[in-house]
XYZ file of C-alpha atoms in Angstrom:
620
model
C -2.543 -49.678 32.167
C -4.989 -46.844 31.460
C -3.483 -43.748 29.865
C -4.893 -40.228 29.838
C -6.495 -39.210 26.516
C -3.853 -39.257 23.770
C -1.022 -37.055 25.142
C 1.680 -38.357 22.836
C 4.399 -37.414 20.422
C 5.066 -39.341 17.237
C 8.255 -39.013 15.226
C 7.586 -39.980 11.618
C 10.348 -41.313 9.455
C 11.658 -43.530 12.261
C 10.282 -46.523 14.153
C 9.644 -44.426 17.240
C 6.274 -43.568 18.807
C 6.231 -42.424 22.415
C 3.624 -41.530 25.006
C 4.062 -38.698 27.499
C 2.010 -39.692 30.536
C 4.140 -39.394 33.668
C 7.296 -37.575 34.733
C 9.245 -40.824 34.387
C 7.971 -41.363 30.858
C 9.045 -37.815 29.982
C 12.566 -38.662 31.100
C 12.425 -41.838 29.029
C 11.256 -39.791 26.056
C 14.225 -37.449 26.338
C 16.601 -40.415 26.544
C 15.024 -41.975 23.453
C 15.259 -38.735 21.495
C 18.871 -38.226 22.552
C 19.722 -41.786 21.524
C 18.090 -41.260 18.156
C 20.219 -38.196 17.534
C 23.424 -39.971 18.574
C 22.831 -43.098 16.520
C 20.826 -41.981 13.481
C 22.126 -38.460 12.957
C 21.062 -36.658 9.768
C 22.063 -38.847 6.896
C 21.810 -37.939 3.233
C 19.094 -40.564 2.874
C 17.022 -38.764 5.499
C 17.577 -35.408 3.800
C 16.089 -36.822 0.626
C 13.099 -38.029 2.607
C 11.353 -41.370 2.608
C 8.487 -40.354 0.293
C 10.197 -38.673 -2.617
C 12.874 -39.078 -5.221
C 13.963 -35.882 -6.930
C 14.500 -36.185 -10.674
C 17.221 -34.074 -12.164
C 15.951 -30.537 -12.477
C 16.713 -27.840 -15.015
C 18.851 -25.967 -12.502
C 16.046 -23.734 -11.227
C 14.968 -23.712 -7.594
C 11.410 -24.700 -8.584
C 9.758 -26.667 -11.409
C 6.097 -26.493 -12.434
C 4.846 -30.098 -12.286
C 1.108 -29.380 -12.437
C 0.643 -31.340 -15.678
C 2.466 -34.406 -14.360
C 0.453 -34.648 -11.122
C -3.031 -34.087 -12.556
C -3.537 -30.390 -11.870
C -2.643 -28.948 -15.274
C -4.970 -26.800 -17.403
C -7.578 -26.425 -14.644
C -9.409 -23.089 -14.687
C -8.923 -21.681 -11.182
C -8.292 -18.379 -9.452
C -8.389 -19.659 -5.838
C -6.327 -22.444 -4.267
C -5.709 -23.873 -0.833
C -3.845 -26.812 0.630
C -5.800 -28.780 3.245
C -5.575 -32.375 4.507
C -9.201 -33.399 4.079
C -8.939 -37.105 4.897
C -6.416 -36.990 7.752
C -3.723 -39.060 6.047
C -1.072 -36.401 6.671
C -0.780 -35.334 3.033
C -2.109 -31.994 1.816
C -5.034 -32.234 -0.569
C -6.193 -29.192 -2.516
C -9.388 -27.256 -3.144
C -9.425 -25.222 -6.370
C -11.721 -22.279 -7.042
C -13.565 -23.017 -3.778
C -15.458 -25.809 -5.544
C -13.167 -28.558 -6.896
C -11.532 -31.101 -4.594
C -8.391 -33.033 -5.541
C -7.058 -35.655 -3.145
C -3.323 -36.246 -2.762
C -2.623 -39.907 -3.552
C 0.393 -42.165 -3.963
C 1.505 -42.370 -7.589
C 1.747 -45.716 -9.345
C 4.717 -45.139 -11.596
C 7.466 -42.710 -12.580
C 9.599 -40.337 -10.570
C 6.699 -38.456 -8.943
C 5.274 -40.481 -6.038
C 2.256 -38.198 -5.429
C -0.608 -37.400 -7.823
C -3.965 -35.659 -7.444
C -7.321 -37.311 -8.059
C -10.538 -35.355 -8.663
C -12.976 -36.209 -5.861
C -15.278 -33.206 -6.209
C -18.527 -35.139 -6.562
C -17.715 -37.486 -3.687
C -16.788 -34.535 -1.470
C -20.249 -32.949 -1.793
C -18.572 -29.573 -1.398
C -21.095 -28.039 -3.819
C -24.232 -29.688 -2.423
C -27.338 -27.509 -2.506
C -29.100 -27.051 0.857
C -32.625 -27.222 -0.594
C -32.420 -28.949 -3.979
C -30.846 -32.403 -4.263
C -30.228 -31.803 -7.979
C -28.887 -28.269 -7.523
C -25.393 -26.973 -6.871
C -24.231 -24.309 -4.449
C -20.868 -22.562 -4.876
C -18.822 -20.637 -2.331
C -17.209 -17.242 -2.853
C -14.614 -17.844 -0.124
C -13.611 -20.817 2.020
C -11.847 -21.249 5.328
C -10.813 -24.462 7.052
C -10.859 -25.628 10.669
C -12.064 -28.401 12.959
C -15.201 -26.699 14.245
C -16.821 -29.701 15.943
C -13.727 -31.163 17.623
C -13.857 -34.559 15.946
C -10.338 -34.417 14.522
C -11.037 -33.598 10.879
C -11.119 -30.308 8.993
C -14.450 -28.667 8.290
C -15.247 -25.674 6.074
C -16.695 -22.219 6.396
C -18.252 -21.744 2.957
C -18.756 -18.001 2.566
C -21.169 -16.320 0.167
C -20.820 -12.825 -1.286
C -24.434 -11.589 -0.970
C -24.487 -8.261 -2.830
C -28.153 -7.497 -2.151
C -28.184 -3.755 -1.393
C -26.575 -2.373 -4.560
C -29.192 -0.758 -6.822
C -29.219 -1.309 -10.563
C -28.198 1.711 -12.657
C -29.258 3.038 -16.022
C -27.298 6.030 -17.361
C -25.785 6.377 -13.867
C -29.255 6.683 -12.320
C -30.919 4.128 -10.020
C -33.560 1.951 -11.681
C -36.978 1.861 -9.988
C -39.947 -0.479 -10.440
C -43.584 0.411 -11.090
C -44.099 1.198 -7.412
C -41.125 3.543 -7.396
C -38.962 1.155 -5.366
C -35.296 0.707 -6.291
C -34.427 -2.394 -8.291
C -31.413 -4.265 -6.989
C -28.545 -5.129 -9.346
C -28.374 -8.719 -8.059
C -31.304 -11.066 -7.543
C -31.299 -12.896 -4.221
C -30.715 -16.607 -4.868
C -31.353 -17.350 -1.144
C -27.874 -18.880 -0.810
C -26.078 -17.924 2.404
C -22.777 -18.651 4.115
C -22.669 -22.141 5.585
C -20.651 -24.484 7.765
C -19.791 -27.779 6.042
C -18.924 -30.689 8.361
C -16.352 -33.274 7.286
C -16.986 -36.995 7.815
C -13.246 -37.613 8.157
C -12.863 -38.886 4.598
C -13.293 -35.561 2.820
C -17.052 -35.693 2.274
C -19.125 -32.776 3.592
C -22.597 -32.218 4.994
C -24.187 -28.795 5.471
C -24.735 -28.020 9.152
C -28.215 -26.448 9.395
C -28.473 -23.053 11.143
C -24.819 -23.214 12.185
C -24.297 -19.423 12.032
C -26.645 -17.554 14.332
C -27.607 -15.089 13.008
C -26.597 -15.678 9.388
C -26.344 -12.257 7.741
C -26.563 -11.969 3.913
C -23.589 -9.657 3.385
C -20.677 -9.145 0.992
C -18.418 -11.703 2.676
C -14.901 -11.559 1.227
C -12.619 -13.230 3.794
C -12.647 -15.245 7.008
C -10.279 -16.688 9.603
C -10.635 -19.373 12.268
C -8.913 -18.891 15.622
C -9.716 -19.403 19.324
C -10.046 -15.892 20.712
C -11.128 -16.943 24.244
C -8.947 -20.076 24.644
C -11.843 -22.414 25.423
C -10.560 -25.064 23.005
C -13.240 -24.328 20.406
C -12.523 -22.533 17.150
C -14.143 -19.139 16.640
C -14.730 -17.365 13.331
C -14.026 -13.811 12.181
C -15.777 -12.814 8.938
C -14.673 -9.836 6.832
C -17.319 -8.024 4.763
C -17.074 -5.482 1.936
C -19.100 -2.555 0.512
C -22.890 -2.342 0.770
C -23.276 -0.609 -2.610
C -19.944 -0.676 -4.408
C -19.342 2.268 -6.708
C -22.143 4.366 -5.211
C -20.937 5.118 -1.687
C -18.302 4.276 0.909
C -20.839 2.499 3.132
C -19.804 -0.993 4.189
C -21.192 -3.982 5.993
C -19.668 -4.593 9.430
C -17.240 -7.446 9.876
C -18.370 -9.974 12.447
C -17.039 -12.282 15.170
C -18.699 -15.608 15.933
C -17.925 -17.705 19.021
C -17.729 -21.424 18.352
C -19.886 -23.661 20.539
C -17.818 -26.757 19.794
C -20.556 -28.689 17.985
C -20.103 -27.021 14.600
C -22.378 -24.086 15.388
C -21.536 -20.443 16.111
C -23.196 -17.504 17.816
C -22.340 -13.892 17.006
C -20.428 -11.964 19.679
C -19.320 -8.921 17.672
C -20.788 -6.304 20.011
C -19.906 -8.096 23.255
C -16.298 -8.416 22.070
C -15.990 -4.678 21.384
C -15.773 -5.104 17.604
C -18.960 -3.305 16.554
C -18.511 -0.667 13.835
C -20.887 1.972 12.478
C -22.433 2.541 9.065
C -20.930 5.997 8.654
C -17.752 6.343 6.547
C -14.725 8.281 7.699
C -14.704 7.561 11.432
C -12.146 5.567 13.373
C -14.823 2.971 14.159
C -16.489 2.950 10.735
C -17.201 -0.303 8.940
C -14.533 -0.890 6.267
C -14.436 -2.680 2.907
C -12.496 -5.768 4.018
C -10.647 -7.917 1.483
C -8.466 -9.858 3.914
C -8.485 -11.143 7.499
C -5.475 -12.517 9.364
C -4.414 -13.088 12.960
C -1.220 -13.280 15.002
C 0.071 -12.545 18.494
C 1.814 -9.272 17.593
C 2.579 -8.254 21.206
C 3.726 -11.614 22.643
C 1.052 -11.765 25.350
C -0.183 -15.243 24.389
C -3.441 -14.081 22.781
C -4.162 -13.965 19.063
C -4.976 -10.520 17.670
C -7.021 -9.786 14.521
C -5.578 -7.998 11.473
C -8.150 -6.459 9.141
C -7.039 -5.546 5.608
C -9.072 -2.617 4.280
C -9.636 -1.780 0.633
C -10.562 1.585 -0.931
C -7.508 3.310 0.605
C -9.218 3.155 3.980
C -7.371 2.525 7.220
C -6.480 -1.003 8.300
C -7.540 -2.184 11.738
C -5.600 -4.219 14.291
C -7.779 -5.566 17.050
C -5.694 -6.286 20.145
C -7.035 -9.251 22.131
C -7.327 -8.213 25.778
C -7.638 -11.809 26.974
C -11.025 -11.274 28.607
C -13.147 -11.905 25.523
C -12.864 -8.333 24.234
C -10.720 -6.438 21.737
C -9.582 -2.872 21.146
C -8.387 -1.351 17.856
C -4.735 -0.273 18.255
C -3.895 0.096 14.544
C -3.191 3.829 14.828
C -0.973 3.450 17.895
C 1.186 0.677 16.431
C 1.422 2.123 12.877
C -0.636 -0.611 11.244
C -3.465 1.537 9.866
C -1.437 3.182 7.084
C 1.705 5.169 6.403
C 2.272 8.851 7.280
C 1.615 10.215 3.758
C -2.027 11.271 3.954
C -2.363 14.446 1.913
C -4.853 12.743 -0.386
C -3.420 14.654 -3.351
C -3.437 13.209 -6.859
C -0.678 13.805 -9.444
C -1.028 16.873 -11.654
C -2.068 14.749 -14.627
C -5.048 13.289 -12.729
C -8.086 15.553 -12.660
C -9.541 14.608 -9.303
C -10.129 16.471 -6.069
C -7.957 15.521 -3.108
C -9.222 12.730 -0.896
C -10.156 13.012 2.754
C -7.605 11.556 5.163
C -9.602 8.362 5.742
C -9.241 7.693 1.978
C -5.488 8.326 1.843
C -4.154 4.923 2.904
C -3.831 1.555 1.164
C -5.690 -1.066 -0.831
C -4.542 -3.855 1.478
C -5.196 -7.392 0.268
C -2.921 -9.697 2.267
C -1.145 -9.714 5.628
C 1.730 -12.205 5.770
C 2.692 -12.644 9.438
C 6.033 -14.132 10.496
C 9.031 -13.583 12.741
C 11.045 -12.934 9.615
C 14.198 -11.690 11.398
C 14.231 -14.378 14.144
C 14.115 -11.861 17.002
C 11.122 -13.431 18.749
C 8.288 -11.132 17.693
C 5.893 -11.232 14.745
C 6.435 -8.951 11.747
C 3.917 -8.394 8.945
C 4.250 -7.893 5.193
C 1.253 -6.041 3.759
C 0.455 -6.727 0.098
C -1.195 -3.705 -1.528
C -2.571 -2.728 -4.910
C -0.967 0.626 -5.790
C -1.273 2.920 -8.817
C 0.817 5.795 -10.137
C -2.384 7.787 -10.722
C -3.358 7.523 -7.034
C -0.431 9.604 -5.813
C 1.879 9.296 -2.837
C -0.985 8.812 -0.366
C -1.687 5.358 -1.793
C 0.313 3.002 0.449
C 2.798 0.679 -1.286
C 3.378 -2.925 -0.260
C 5.448 -2.700 2.901
C 7.302 -4.799 5.442
C 6.217 -3.841 8.952
C 9.093 -4.680 11.284
C 7.985 -5.270 14.869
C 10.008 -3.164 17.318
C 9.313 -5.586 20.157
C 8.846 -4.870 23.854
C 11.415 -2.053 23.808
C 9.340 -0.265 21.161
C 5.931 -1.075 22.682
C 5.352 -3.539 19.827
C 4.912 -0.768 17.300
C 5.646 -1.468 13.638
C 8.290 0.325 11.622
C 7.389 0.507 7.916
C 10.448 -0.430 5.849
C 10.776 0.221 2.126
C 14.563 0.028 2.020
C 15.180 -3.712 2.405
C 15.294 -4.710 -1.266
C 11.612 -5.575 -1.697
C 10.528 -2.302 -3.327
C 10.287 -2.375 -7.125
C 11.151 0.188 -9.764
C 8.637 0.877 -12.544
C 9.723 1.369 -16.140
C 6.628 3.280 -17.238
C 5.114 6.478 -15.888
C 1.556 5.284 -15.432
C 2.212 1.999 -13.684
C 0.159 -0.345 -11.518
C 1.394 -2.730 -8.834
C -1.145 -5.457 -8.200
C 0.213 -7.277 -5.144
C -2.699 -9.567 -4.290
C -1.015 -12.138 -2.051
C 2.205 -12.602 -0.100
C 3.696 -15.518 1.822
C 6.792 -16.358 3.853
C 8.679 -19.464 2.737
C 12.123 -20.710 3.748
C 12.570 -22.274 0.318
C 16.198 -23.327 0.843
C 15.801 -24.386 4.503
C 18.624 -22.120 5.680
C 16.637 -20.877 8.681
C 15.786 -17.492 7.150
C 12.308 -16.985 5.760
C 12.097 -15.666 2.217
C 9.244 -13.655 0.748
C 6.881 -14.564 -2.092
C 4.854 -11.770 -3.663
C 2.067 -12.687 -6.061
C 1.041 -9.853 -8.399
C -1.730 -9.838 -10.995
C -4.847 -8.126 -12.337
C -2.982 -5.529 -14.445
C -1.262 -5.720 -17.824
C 2.002 -3.918 -17.058
C 4.190 -6.750 -15.814
C 2.559 -8.533 -12.861
C 4.431 -11.700 -11.850
C 5.118 -14.180 -9.063
C 8.362 -13.026 -7.422
C 10.715 -14.570 -4.862
C 12.904 -12.430 -2.610
C 15.641 -14.320 -0.767
C 16.484 -13.128 2.727
C 20.156 -12.435 3.377
C 21.941 -12.787 6.758
C 21.561 -9.028 7.343
C 17.762 -9.436 6.885
C 17.734 -7.587 3.581
C 16.354 -9.224 0.439
C 17.554 -10.084 -3.057
C 15.177 -10.682 -5.967
C 15.927 -14.223 -7.239
C 12.783 -14.704 -9.333
C 14.755 -15.779 -12.423
C 16.857 -18.297 -10.490
C 13.664 -19.618 -8.897
C 12.377 -20.578 -12.347
C 9.236 -18.458 -12.228
C 7.822 -16.909 -15.366
C 4.317 -16.760 -13.965
C 2.567 -13.647 -15.235
C -0.762 -12.553 -13.811
C -0.074 -14.318 -10.535
C -2.975 -14.963 -8.193
C -3.804 -16.940 -5.066
C -0.970 -18.697 -3.185
C -0.910 -21.653 -0.829
C 2.151 -23.413 0.640
C 2.680 -27.014 1.731
C 5.212 -29.812 1.624
C 2.826 -31.850 -0.515
C 5.276 -34.729 -1.111
C 6.830 -34.935 2.392
C 10.407 -34.464 1.227
C 11.192 -31.771 3.799
C 10.827 -28.621 1.727
C 7.869 -26.348 1.019
C 6.184 -26.307 -2.394
C 4.023 -23.584 -3.971
C 0.530 -23.857 -5.402
C -0.465 -20.707 -7.289
C -3.168 -19.579 -9.704
C -3.416 -16.933 -12.384
C -5.433 -13.722 -12.200
C -6.035 -12.021 -15.557
C -8.599 -9.389 -14.621
C -8.536 -6.025 -16.445
C -6.494 -7.368 -19.351
C -7.467 -6.720 -22.979
C -9.139 -9.739 -24.651
C -6.016 -10.933 -26.462
C -4.021 -10.924 -23.236
C -6.796 -12.634 -21.298
C -6.798 -15.474 -23.813
C -3.015 -15.791 -23.639
C -3.070 -15.860 -19.831
C -6.061 -18.089 -19.129
C -6.661 -18.860 -15.436
C -4.898 -22.081 -14.457
C -2.911 -23.677 -11.658
C 0.830 -24.101 -11.275
C 2.380 -26.461 -8.736
C 5.961 -25.310 -8.294
C 7.860 -28.164 -6.736
C 10.840 -27.207 -4.581
C 14.098 -28.612 -6.007
C 16.564 -27.384 -3.380
C 15.176 -27.247 0.157
C 15.553 -30.981 0.821
C 19.337 -30.632 0.445
C 19.505 -28.865 3.823
C 18.360 -30.179 7.191
C 14.802 -29.562 8.354
C 12.107 -30.383 10.873
C 8.325 -30.522 10.286
C 5.970 -30.076 13.254
C 2.234 -30.805 13.378
C 0.348 -29.896 16.551
C -2.839 -31.448 17.930
C -4.726 -29.786 20.768
C -7.002 -31.555 23.280
C -10.084 -29.649 22.181
C -12.720 -28.283 24.550
C -11.044 -27.420 27.861
C -7.573 -27.330 26.309
C -6.216 -25.956 23.048
C -8.341 -26.215 19.900
C -7.760 -29.438 17.969
C -5.867 -27.695 15.157
C -3.712 -25.777 17.676
C -4.414 -22.603 15.701
C -2.740 -19.781 17.595
C -0.042 -22.005 19.098
C 3.530 -20.731 19.057
C 6.474 -23.047 18.327
C 10.049 -22.004 19.149
C 12.785 -24.212 17.689
C 16.389 -23.819 18.837
C 19.217 -25.431 16.877
C 22.633 -24.165 17.947
C 22.787 -20.445 17.222
C 19.499 -20.473 15.295
C 16.231 -19.693 17.110
C 13.039 -19.651 15.035
C 9.555 -18.631 16.161
C 6.456 -19.701 14.221
C 2.724 -19.648 14.836
C -0.105 -21.811 13.501
C -2.542 -19.679 11.516
C -6.160 -20.194 10.496
C -6.264 -17.282 8.060
C -3.648 -15.201 6.243
C -5.473 -12.437 4.412
C -7.168 -11.999 1.048
C -10.168 -14.194 0.319
C -9.355 -16.589 3.176
C -5.748 -17.174 2.091
C -4.226 -20.127 3.984
C -1.354 -22.658 4.028
C -1.157 -26.173 5.431
C -1.163 -26.328 9.247
C 2.157 -28.211 9.506
C 5.144 -25.951 10.256
C 8.424 -26.665 8.421
C 11.625 -25.314 9.980
C 14.813 -25.026 7.929
C 18.001 -25.884 9.823
C 20.712 -25.380 7.198
C 23.752 -27.483 8.092
C 22.794 -27.794 11.763
C 22.480 -31.511 12.475
C 20.236 -31.518 15.531
C 17.467 -29.599 17.272
C 18.442 -28.691 20.790
C 15.024 -27.607 21.995
C 11.404 -27.332 20.872
C 8.974 -25.287 22.915
C 5.257 -25.381 22.117
C 3.125 -22.699 23.749
C -0.452 -23.903 23.592
C -3.428 -21.537 23.119
C -5.320 -22.725 26.196
C -6.646 -21.088 29.354
C -3.497 -21.805 31.366
C -1.004 -21.007 28.576
C 0.795 -24.296 29.160
C 3.936 -25.332 27.286
C 5.475 -28.556 26.042
C 9.287 -28.722 25.851
C 11.304 -31.334 23.964
C 15.091 -31.577 23.877
C 17.645 -33.243 21.602
C 15.246 -33.981 18.759
C 16.531 -35.614 15.551
C 16.342 -33.526 12.398
C 14.866 -34.420 9.002
C 11.773 -35.817 10.714
C 8.056 -35.106 10.800
C 6.836 -34.689 14.370
C 3.271 -34.819 15.629
C 3.042 -33.264 19.097
C -0.188 -33.616 21.079
C -1.167 -31.384 23.954
């Protein structure tokens, strides 16, 4: 019998693998799933998971096991989880240049370890010199050529228009021409294609045109639903410290073969090189995406630095976008006087410079009401005055409120400062249901300043307020930096990979807080019930292979959770693994799973009576 191309669902952790090809086979699938629930249930053995044994912990919710698994004492400020070889386990890339593969351990209580495969990965291969090395300033991950493995956008920060200064005056050469502060090394942003085993090859001329700009962030998503990943690139200042002029951010449409063509202007995203206007180019430090208005199309969230306004590009579904940040209250808060405190001798700022220093945009339906909320992580200073936006939870008001955001500072996430001249360096944020109770909790990663910057965990309560449980979590991670989340050991709960950021510290503090990695293993989530879902799209003509932009709605009794698959989360191409983990608490079955695919026809897949404590792969 000849089947259509790979439309199947696999349930891992059982002996069940089923194809969905005909209406009769769909009925058979439902019967099989129902039988599995009736006969296997959710045993304690399943809650522990088939891959992992948990040693006795110290009583904290998390334990740093980086030394035990081969990631200790590594100098890194950037991290990401990504399954590079397609074995289902999250590997990691550190500092955009070191690759560690997740492998089965040989002995002891920890069944997974990490092996350095940097040289074999060729992630740092030079495009022109076989003996040279090329390093990326930011990375993003997605299957850009539709072959089923994860490729890389390797972004370069090309700071080529900033003049050199001497005594605050531009330096000129013998011909009177300005001398640039940075020499052009001819390196540019690149697309690196994966061979399926985690080894990369540079795709020549993959970005057309390839602009040498101050690239700081990127996100993959399929903006036109053609089944091919597209790329949004966020750029920063042209001449930092000298003016507010910025490079434009850019949109590239994926052609499906690993190459991209720029469509910024055609998509309505062109900005101008004149500061202060609503359509000015901004200094972008983070790019994210989500479907904020539930219309089935992914919208683009642009995190602006320099207290400039954020942008939210609404996807109109016809290949174009419109900025609705001001209408939906995403651009900044209402305090825009631009005034500094009395003890700061500076003139008031113009209104376009009276917003936030936004680094990260953590998108999630945090309150389980069916629409996507956003937590904005900001760097804020006492000296900047009330016009400098604090880190804020933007609660989506839904259809009744025209999908506007309400900025909430009264939910237990705001922090008091014990000194007058404080800083709050919130660089990254992430949603994590660490205890698998069905309510997503909030991680805030703060660093770069010397007055008490830590990794913090805020537990969501049933009334959707938050309680700071950082001490109970077991964190004492000062100078916290980049975050990435994954269930690296397949035990059913989400673990945390985090770095350290010690910028702006005095020398003695910098030495005490050297950049390194911590892998905080989750000690508690596996004790509750859970479900892990990985989606695979058909590719060209259907949903993109990574199903980025898909929405998954899981119903278990009275609990309804909505999640989306994201290809970019904010600062410096922040990302998590693509698998979605749903906490179920004590609920012992999943009544319904609905997958809404990001394809032209907005089709859905619906499963019923699915066993819990399983890892599901669902193909379009």
